[in-house]
mmCIF file of C-alpha atoms in Angstrom:
data_model
loop_
_atom_site.group_PDB
_atom_site.id
_atom_site.type_symbol
_atom_site.label_atom_id
_atom_site.label_comp_id
_atom_site.label_asym_id
_atom_site.label_seq_id
_atom_site.Cartn_x
_atom_site.Cartn_y
_atom_site.Cartn_z
ATOM 1 C CA UNK A 1 51.602 204.665 50.341
ATOM 2 C CA UNK A 2 54.404 202.894 50.115
ATOM 3 C CA UNK A 3 54.105 199.210 50.344
ATOM 4 C CA UNK A 4 57.569 197.401 51.572
ATOM 5 C CA UNK A 5 58.875 194.137 50.270
ATOM 6 C CA UNK A 6 62.034 192.698 50.238
ATOM 7 C CA UNK A 7 62.109 191.308 46.470
ATOM 8 C CA UNK A 8 62.401 193.615 43.776
ATOM 9 C CA UNK A 9 59.685 193.050 41.647
ATOM 10 C CA UNK A 10 61.793 192.211 38.874
ATOM 11 C CA UNK A 11 63.716 189.226 40.467
ATOM 12 C CA UNK A 12 60.420 188.238 41.938
ATOM 13 C CA UNK A 13 59.202 187.235 38.672
ATOM 14 C CA UNK A 14 62.399 186.035 37.051
ATOM 15 C CA UNK A 15 62.121 183.692 39.950
ATOM 16 C CA UNK A 16 58.276 182.878 39.561
ATOM 17 C CA UNK A 17 59.435 181.614 35.333
ATOM 18 C CA UNK A 18 62.052 179.854 36.811
ATOM 19 C CA UNK A 19 60.055 177.944 38.797
ATOM 20 C CA UNK A 20 57.197 177.750 35.705
ATOM 21 C CA UNK A 21 60.182 176.115 34.162
ATOM 22 C CA UNK A 22 60.738 178.972 31.976
ATOM 23 C CA UNK A 23 57.305 180.461 30.817
ATOM 24 C CA UNK A 24 54.213 180.495 33.197
ATOM 25 C CA UNK A 25 50.233 180.019 32.493
ATOM 26 C CA UNK A 26 47.422 182.222 32.251
ATOM 27 C CA UNK A 27 43.993 182.295 32.887
ATOM 28 C CA UNK A 28 41.429 183.206 30.298
ATOM 29 C CA UNK A 29 37.828 184.421 29.863
ATOM 30 C CA UNK A 30 36.366 185.349 33.237
ATOM 31 C CA UNK A 31 32.832 187.067 31.935
ATOM 32 C CA UNK A 32 31.896 183.935 30.021
ATOM 33 C CA UNK A 33 32.541 181.197 32.350
ATOM 34 C CA UNK A 34 30.268 182.850 34.851
ATOM 35 C CA UNK A 35 26.930 183.527 32.198
ATOM 36 C CA UNK A 36 28.110 179.701 31.146
ATOM 37 C CA UNK A 37 27.585 178.991 35.093
ATOM 38 C CA UNK A 38 24.179 180.731 34.957
ATOM 39 C CA UNK A 39 25.260 184.098 36.396
ATOM 40 C CA UNK A 40 23.454 187.775 34.369
ATOM 41 C CA UNK A 41 26.213 190.149 34.102
ATOM 42 C CA UNK A 42 23.768 192.868 32.028
ATOM 43 C CA UNK A 43 25.089 195.382 34.109
ATOM 44 C CA UNK A 44 27.437 198.484 33.919
ATOM 45 C CA UNK A 45 28.983 196.159 36.735
ATOM 46 C CA UNK A 46 30.019 193.424 33.827
ATOM 47 C CA UNK A 47 31.265 190.648 36.106
ATOM 48 C CA UNK A 48 31.769 192.626 39.146
ATOM 49 C CA UNK A 49 28.377 192.381 39.724
ATOM 50 C CA UNK A 50 29.271 188.813 40.784
ATOM 51 C CA UNK A 51 31.367 190.286 43.790
ATOM 52 C CA UNK A 52 27.497 191.298 45.487
ATOM 53 C CA UNK A 53 25.147 189.090 43.766
ATOM 54 C CA UNK A 54 27.302 185.408 43.727
ATOM 55 C CA UNK A 55 31.257 185.317 44.657
ATOM 56 C CA UNK A 56 30.425 181.824 44.621
ATOM 57 C CA UNK A 57 30.671 181.419 40.888
ATOM 58 C CA UNK A 58 33.438 183.659 40.768
ATOM 59 C CA UNK A 59 35.528 181.040 42.797
ATOM 60 C CA UNK A 60 34.617 177.998 41.205
ATOM 61 C CA UNK A 61 35.629 179.774 37.861
ATOM 62 C CA UNK A 62 39.314 180.304 39.289
ATOM 63 C CA UNK A 63 38.879 176.770 40.870
ATOM 64 C CA UNK A 64 38.664 175.770 37.047
ATOM 65 C CA UNK A 65 41.463 177.318 35.572
ATOM 66 C CA UNK A 66 43.462 176.510 38.297
ATOM 67 C CA UNK A 67 42.717 172.665 37.988
ATOM 68 C CA UNK A 68 43.176 173.373 33.976
ATOM 69 C CA UNK A 69 47.575 174.211 34.557
ATOM 70 C CA UNK A 70 47.038 177.991 35.147
ATOM 71 C CA UNK A 71 49.836 179.827 36.944
ATOM 72 C CA UNK A 72 47.956 183.018 37.668
ATOM 73 C CA UNK A 73 44.975 183.751 38.203
ATOM 74 C CA UNK A 74 42.960 187.270 37.640
ATOM 75 C CA UNK A 75 40.660 189.077 40.424
ATOM 76 C CA UNK A 76 37.220 189.774 39.152
ATOM 77 C CA UNK A 77 37.647 193.638 39.636
ATOM 78 C CA UNK A 78 38.584 194.682 35.876
ATOM 79 C CA UNK A 79 35.274 196.390 36.219
ATOM 80 C CA UNK A 80 35.057 197.308 39.309
ATOM 81 C CA UNK A 81 35.612 201.047 40.160
ATOM 82 C CA UNK A 82 34.857 203.124 43.023
ATOM 83 C CA UNK A 83 32.588 205.589 40.806
ATOM 84 C CA UNK A 84 30.731 202.361 39.095
ATOM 85 C CA UNK A 85 29.619 200.692 42.695
ATOM 86 C CA UNK A 86 28.867 204.709 43.737
ATOM 87 C CA UNK A 87 26.683 204.771 40.869
ATOM 88 C CA UNK A 88 24.625 201.827 42.122
ATOM 89 C CA UNK A 89 24.293 203.547 45.497
ATOM 90 C CA UNK A 90 27.244 201.335 47.094
ATOM 91 C CA UNK A 91 29.112 203.999 49.625
ATOM 92 C CA UNK A 92 33.048 204.402 48.894
ATOM 93 C CA UNK A 93 33.929 201.948 52.062
ATOM 94 C CA UNK A 94 31.856 199.545 51.011
ATOM 95 C CA UNK A 95 33.137 199.611 47.623
ATOM 96 C CA UNK A 96 36.703 199.352 48.567
ATOM 97 C CA UNK A 97 35.652 196.215 50.753
ATOM 98 C CA UNK A 98 34.186 194.817 47.226
ATOM 99 C CA UNK A 99 37.711 195.478 45.477
ATOM 100 C CA UNK A 100 39.608 193.435 48.601
ATOM 101 C CA UNK A 101 36.781 190.783 48.115
ATOM 102 C CA UNK A 102 37.675 190.564 44.588
ATOM 103 C CA UNK A 103 41.390 189.633 45.464
ATOM 104 C CA UNK A 104 39.984 187.493 48.417
ATOM 105 C CA UNK A 105 37.860 185.161 46.635
ATOM 106 C CA UNK A 106 40.852 184.395 44.146
ATOM 107 C CA UNK A 107 43.345 183.494 47.023
ATOM 108 C CA UNK A 108 40.416 181.538 48.522
ATOM 109 C CA UNK A 109 40.472 179.159 45.621
ATOM 110 C CA UNK A 110 44.159 179.141 45.548
ATOM 111 C CA UNK A 111 43.917 177.700 49.445
ATOM 112 C CA UNK A 112 41.421 175.539 48.125
ATOM 113 C CA UNK A 113 43.193 174.177 45.217
ATOM 114 C CA UNK A 114 46.418 173.402 47.139
ATOM 115 C CA UNK A 115 44.745 172.086 49.629
ATOM 116 C CA UNK A 116 42.795 169.268 47.812
ATOM 117 C CA UNK A 117 45.705 168.612 45.328
ATOM 118 C CA UNK A 118 47.850 168.323 48.125
ATOM 119 C CA UNK A 119 45.267 165.792 49.639
ATOM 120 C CA UNK A 120 44.636 164.243 46.603
ATOM 121 C CA UNK A 121 41.460 165.210 46.211
ATOM 122 C CA UNK A 122 41.380 166.982 42.684
ATOM 123 C CA UNK A 123 41.685 165.040 39.550
ATOM 124 C CA UNK A 124 45.026 167.618 39.339
ATOM 125 C CA UNK A 125 46.220 168.590 35.921
ATOM 126 C CA UNK A 126 49.637 166.091 34.505
ATOM 127 C CA UNK A 127 50.970 169.329 32.854
ATOM 128 C CA UNK A 128 51.579 170.723 36.584
ATOM 129 C CA UNK A 129 54.243 169.494 38.869
ATOM 130 C CA UNK A 130 52.960 170.981 42.363
ATOM 131 C CA UNK A 131 55.643 171.042 44.472
ATOM 132 C CA UNK A 132 57.491 173.447 42.197
ATOM 133 C CA UNK A 133 54.809 175.779 40.112
ATOM 134 C CA UNK A 134 53.611 178.499 42.219
ATOM 135 C CA UNK A 135 50.056 180.104 41.711
ATOM 136 C CA UNK A 136 50.090 183.919 42.117
ATOM 137 C CA UNK A 137 47.162 186.299 42.325
ATOM 138 C CA UNK A 138 47.296 188.905 40.180
ATOM 139 C CA UNK A 139 44.800 192.129 41.189
ATOM 140 C CA UNK A 140 43.094 193.420 37.800
ATOM 141 C CA UNK A 141 43.054 196.818 36.690
ATOM 142 C CA UNK A 142 40.582 198.216 33.878
ATOM 143 C CA UNK A 143 40.861 201.349 31.742
ATOM 144 C CA UNK A 144 38.982 203.780 32.332
ATOM 145 C CA UNK A 145 36.931 202.815 29.253
ATOM 146 C CA UNK A 146 35.857 199.623 30.911
ATOM 147 C CA UNK A 147 34.286 201.952 33.863
ATOM 148 C CA UNK A 148 32.231 203.747 30.612
ATOM 149 C CA UNK A 149 30.764 200.587 30.017
ATOM 150 C CA UNK A 150 30.350 201.769 26.486
ATOM 151 C CA UNK A 151 32.983 199.517 24.543
ATOM 152 C CA UNK A 152 35.388 202.588 24.339
ATOM 153 C CA UNK A 153 38.332 200.489 25.990
ATOM 154 C CA UNK A 154 38.156 198.774 22.851
ATOM 155 C CA UNK A 155 38.766 202.078 21.038
ATOM 156 C CA UNK A 156 40.889 204.255 23.479
ATOM 157 C CA UNK A 157 38.825 207.306 22.366
ATOM 158 C CA UNK A 158 38.122 209.425 25.531
ATOM 159 C CA UNK A 159 37.589 212.396 24.405
ATOM 160 C CA UNK A 160 39.781 215.985 24.874
ATOM 161 C CA UNK A 161 37.867 216.317 28.647
ATOM 162 C CA UNK A 162 40.140 212.862 29.792
ATOM 163 C CA UNK A 163 43.514 214.519 30.862
ATOM 164 C CA UNK A 164 46.765 212.648 32.751
ATOM 165 C CA UNK A 165 45.758 213.919 35.912
ATOM 166 C CA UNK A 166 41.989 212.788 35.480
ATOM 167 C CA UNK A 167 43.134 209.705 34.767
ATOM 168 C CA UNK A 168 45.264 209.195 37.416
ATOM 169 C CA UNK A 169 42.805 211.009 39.847
ATOM 170 C CA UNK A 170 40.074 208.476 38.804
ATOM 171 C CA UNK A 171 42.513 205.048 39.233
ATOM 172 C CA UNK A 172 44.021 206.334 42.360
ATOM 173 C CA UNK A 173 42.430 205.237 45.281
ATOM 174 C CA UNK A 174 41.488 201.807 43.231
ATOM 175 C CA UNK A 175 45.477 201.120 42.966
ATOM 176 C CA UNK A 176 46.197 201.767 46.597
ATOM 177 C CA UNK A 177 43.250 199.255 47.868
ATOM 178 C CA UNK A 178 44.105 196.689 45.421
ATOM 179 C CA UNK A 179 48.323 197.109 46.201
ATOM 180 C CA UNK A 180 47.592 196.445 49.572
ATOM 181 C CA UNK A 181 44.730 193.561 49.143
ATOM 182 C CA UNK A 182 46.793 190.535 49.460
ATOM 183 C CA UNK A 183 47.762 190.229 45.265
ATOM 184 C CA UNK A 184 50.954 189.205 44.427
ATOM 185 C CA UNK A 185 50.824 191.847 41.741
ATOM 186 C CA UNK A 186 48.346 193.920 39.741
ATOM 187 C CA UNK A 187 47.547 193.744 36.027
ATOM 188 C CA UNK A 188 46.511 196.870 33.921
ATOM 189 C CA UNK A 189 44.634 194.985 31.494
ATOM 190 C CA UNK A 190 43.262 196.544 28.061
ATOM 191 C CA UNK A 191 44.769 199.451 27.964
ATOM 192 C CA UNK A 192 44.014 201.223 25.176
ATOM 193 C CA UNK A 193 46.277 204.527 24.546
ATOM 194 C CA UNK A 194 49.275 206.171 25.243
ATOM 195 C CA UNK A 195 48.220 208.704 27.849
ATOM 196 C CA UNK A 196 46.507 205.822 30.080
ATOM 197 C CA UNK A 197 49.370 204.072 30.357
ATOM 198 C CA UNK A 198 51.706 207.121 31.416
ATOM 199 C CA UNK A 199 48.791 207.776 34.043
ATOM 200 C CA UNK A 200 49.320 203.895 35.481
ATOM 201 C CA UNK A 201 53.524 204.700 35.098
ATOM 202 C CA UNK A 202 53.000 207.555 37.441
ATOM 203 C CA UNK A 203 50.560 206.324 39.652
ATOM 204 C CA UNK A 204 52.480 203.668 40.381
ATOM 205 C CA UNK A 205 55.772 205.861 41.284
ATOM 206 C CA UNK A 206 54.154 208.276 43.401
ATOM 207 C CA UNK A 207 52.211 206.003 45.361
ATOM 208 C CA UNK A 208 55.217 203.515 45.740
ATOM 209 C CA UNK A 209 53.606 200.779 45.093
ATOM 210 C CA UNK A 210 56.236 197.479 45.339
ATOM 211 C CA UNK A 211 54.806 194.699 44.273
ATOM 212 C CA UNK A 212 55.319 193.750 40.463
ATOM 213 C CA UNK A 213 53.063 194.919 37.858
ATOM 214 C CA UNK A 214 52.542 194.405 34.184
ATOM 215 C CA UNK A 215 50.920 196.753 31.557
ATOM 216 C CA UNK A 216 48.631 194.818 29.152
ATOM 217 C CA UNK A 217 47.478 196.751 26.079
ATOM 218 C CA UNK A 218 44.096 195.881 23.381
ATOM 219 C CA UNK A 219 45.796 196.592 19.602
ATOM 220 C CA UNK A 220 43.792 196.839 16.708
ATOM 221 C CA UNK A 221 46.958 195.363 14.447
ATOM 222 C CA UNK A 222 50.085 194.059 14.162
ATOM 223 C CA UNK A 223 51.584 197.664 15.102
ATOM 224 C CA UNK A 224 49.238 199.924 17.100
ATOM 225 C CA UNK A 225 46.770 199.751 20.339
ATOM 226 C CA UNK A 226 43.326 200.677 19.703
ATOM 227 C CA UNK A 227 43.552 204.334 19.584
ATOM 228 C CA UNK A 228 46.153 204.341 16.992
ATOM 229 C CA UNK A 229 49.076 205.117 19.516
ATOM 230 C CA UNK A 230 51.849 202.844 18.103
ATOM 231 C CA UNK A 231 52.951 199.918 20.387
ATOM 232 C CA UNK A 232 56.430 200.286 20.372
ATOM 233 C CA UNK A 233 55.940 204.019 21.954
ATOM 234 C CA UNK A 234 52.762 201.947 24.463
ATOM 235 C CA UNK A 235 56.071 199.510 25.332
ATOM 236 C CA UNK A 236 58.516 202.428 25.837
ATOM 237 C CA UNK A 237 56.295 203.882 28.922
ATOM 238 C CA UNK A 238 55.983 200.258 31.297
ATOM 239 C CA UNK A 239 59.918 200.153 29.972
ATOM 240 C CA UNK A 240 60.644 203.757 31.989
ATOM 241 C CA UNK A 241 58.632 202.610 35.022
ATOM 242 C CA UNK A 242 60.612 200.312 37.557
ATOM 243 C CA UNK A 243 57.502 198.506 39.038
ATOM 244 C CA UNK A 244 56.302 197.052 35.658
ATOM 245 C CA UNK A 245 57.525 193.863 35.626
ATOM 246 C CA UNK A 246 56.375 192.777 32.266
ATOM 247 C CA UNK A 247 54.538 194.283 28.776
ATOM 248 C CA UNK A 248 51.736 192.617 26.861
ATOM 249 C CA UNK A 249 48.532 191.798 24.824
ATOM 250 C CA UNK A 250 45.314 191.124 26.027
ATOM 251 C CA UNK A 251 42.000 191.433 24.140
ATOM 252 C CA UNK A 252 43.523 191.565 20.534
ATOM 253 C CA UNK A 253 42.985 189.100 17.749
ATOM 254 C CA UNK A 254 45.412 186.226 17.748
ATOM 255 C CA UNK A 255 46.803 186.695 14.223
ATOM 256 C CA UNK A 256 48.400 189.973 15.156
ATOM 257 C CA UNK A 257 50.482 188.849 18.101
ATOM 258 C CA UNK A 258 53.575 187.672 16.598
ATOM 259 C CA UNK A 259 53.997 190.658 15.041
ATOM 260 C CA UNK A 260 53.286 192.575 18.018
ATOM 261 C CA UNK A 261 55.733 190.865 19.958
ATOM 262 C CA UNK A 262 58.346 191.818 17.852
ATOM 263 C CA UNK A 263 57.299 195.125 18.072
ATOM 264 C CA UNK A 264 57.366 195.217 21.919
ATOM 265 C CA UNK A 265 60.630 193.512 21.651
ATOM 266 C CA UNK A 266 62.339 197.019 20.446
ATOM 267 C CA UNK A 267 61.152 198.943 23.347
ATOM 268 C CA UNK A 268 61.943 196.586 26.281
ATOM 269 C CA UNK A 269 63.851 193.561 27.721
ATOM 270 C CA UNK A 270 61.077 192.876 30.164
ATOM 271 C CA UNK A 271 59.149 189.818 29.999
ATOM 272 C CA UNK A 272 56.194 189.675 27.266
ATOM 273 C CA UNK A 273 52.885 188.072 28.272
ATOM 274 C CA UNK A 274 50.126 187.631 25.581
ATOM 275 C CA UNK A 275 46.746 186.726 25.991
ATOM 276 C CA UNK A 276 44.459 187.241 23.026
ATOM 277 C CA UNK A 277 40.498 187.342 23.160
ATOM 278 C CA UNK A 278 39.491 184.211 20.772
ATOM 279 C CA UNK A 279 39.300 186.225 17.262
ATOM 280 C CA UNK A 280 36.004 187.565 17.582
ATOM 281 C CA UNK A 281 34.651 191.152 17.727
ATOM 282 C CA UNK A 282 32.797 192.881 20.687
ATOM 283 C CA UNK A 283 30.075 195.208 19.418
ATOM 284 C CA UNK A 284 29.365 198.148 21.893
ATOM 285 C CA UNK A 285 26.160 198.955 20.584
ATOM 286 C CA UNK A 286 24.527 195.071 21.157
ATOM 287 C CA UNK A 287 27.007 194.499 23.803
ATOM 288 C CA UNK A 288 27.530 190.694 22.136
ATOM 289 C CA UNK A 289 30.564 189.038 20.531
ATOM 290 C CA UNK A 290 30.584 188.585 16.549
ATOM 291 C CA UNK A 291 32.719 186.389 14.592
ATOM 292 C CA UNK A 292 35.073 187.573 13.131
ATOM 293 C CA UNK A 293 34.824 187.643 8.649
ATOM 294 C CA UNK A 294 38.015 186.469 6.970
ATOM 295 C CA UNK A 295 40.555 185.227 8.475
ATOM 296 C CA UNK A 296 39.307 182.682 11.186
ATOM 297 C CA UNK A 297 41.711 182.013 14.195
ATOM 298 C CA UNK A 298 39.094 181.221 17.183
ATOM 299 C CA UNK A 299 41.044 177.994 17.842
ATOM 300 C CA UNK A 300 44.243 180.038 18.490
ATOM 301 C CA UNK A 301 46.265 177.261 20.207
ATOM 302 C CA UNK A 302 47.950 176.479 18.124
ATOM 303 C CA UNK A 303 49.864 179.905 17.863
ATOM 304 C CA UNK A 304 51.237 179.170 21.442
ATOM 305 C CA UNK A 305 54.646 177.647 20.345
ATOM 306 C CA UNK A 306 55.483 180.620 18.243
ATOM 307 C CA UNK A 307 54.810 183.304 20.680
ATOM 308 C CA UNK A 308 56.966 181.664 23.227
ATOM 309 C CA UNK A 309 59.852 181.289 20.196
ATOM 310 C CA UNK A 310 59.354 184.745 19.745
ATOM 311 C CA UNK A 311 59.640 186.239 23.379
ATOM 312 C CA UNK A 312 56.765 185.612 25.232
ATOM 313 C CA UNK A 313 57.257 183.632 28.663
ATOM 314 C CA UNK A 314 53.378 183.966 30.135
ATOM 315 C CA UNK A 315 50.922 182.886 27.979
ATOM 316 C CA UNK A 316 46.519 182.595 28.803
ATOM 317 C CA UNK A 317 43.490 183.625 27.235
ATOM 318 C CA UNK A 318 41.049 186.548 27.363
ATOM 319 C CA UNK A 319 37.341 187.002 26.148
ATOM 320 C CA UNK A 320 35.065 184.147 24.932
ATOM 321 C CA UNK A 321 38.434 181.838 26.107
ATOM 322 C CA UNK A 322 37.634 178.813 28.372
ATOM 323 C CA UNK A 323 39.290 176.264 30.890
ATOM 324 C CA UNK A 324 39.841 174.053 27.294
ATOM 325 C CA UNK A 325 41.824 176.877 26.066
ATOM 326 C CA UNK A 326 44.269 177.046 28.789
ATOM 327 C CA UNK A 327 44.268 173.216 30.108
ATOM 328 C CA UNK A 328 45.644 173.212 26.035
ATOM 329 C CA UNK A 329 47.993 176.274 26.188
ATOM 330 C CA UNK A 330 49.323 174.454 28.991
ATOM 331 C CA UNK A 331 50.349 171.215 27.636
ATOM 332 C CA UNK A 332 51.496 173.113 24.409
ATOM 333 C CA UNK A 333 54.001 175.203 26.712
ATOM 334 C CA UNK A 334 54.653 171.499 29.056
ATOM 335 C CA UNK A 335 56.085 170.222 25.196
ATOM 336 C CA UNK A 336 58.260 173.376 24.500
#
């Protein structure tokens, strides 16, 4: 499968960032917002369950983030895998349609938002010049650990049976479907180890995917991803892949981000993206978020200027962040 486009991935995103004024705003947490609107996500499919039960809630959350000033909204396909759907009795063909649906819902939200903004029917955030700032849809690809639904995306410990080839086989068809879904780019999120990053890089090249991609890693401190692999080595893998325009950090405590940006810069000149969690810790046994002891960094908006000065050009939030968080980030970046 080869998807052709006129623009080189990096030049397309350079132009996008220029139109955004040099920095762009990513959206925030999806699952907790879906739950706030009444969704029950106690399921191995997690937020992807809403593709089946309540797609209107996904669209509503996307719209909330657009109203908050997001320039990029991320599809609800993080935990949507063909293997996970099959385990629920959903056929391969139906599963592929659900992957496409996740992108379609985000694109619909963008269309609705633009139409309302144009007609003056939306309480448009004052931080965005809607004639200039574009809105992109990113198709989310969660890690193999996310499919396992056992918290292993927070450890990167997949065991000896998981190899480079088995990871490529696991992700291949989903990447093919999402690359052809109409999304503007692909977001490989919460990557927990170097092996999975290498699998993604090889897949992008083997499949000839030419829409832009970003690699975003989950880290346990200021120097290493959760598996213990150095972030600098992980960023170097992303740097070697032509299709990857940006490298960054997500679902990581805000207090580690500044040092991580500096480490990433040692390995790549690609754009740096940052969307940390609220600073809480996920308990895989109880499937709940618990407050971290010691340093309190739940409100991390005060970090944004520091991250931008350090070199991050795309900033948003991950788990437990809200449209209010994104609105504050948007204002902080617009004042930069």
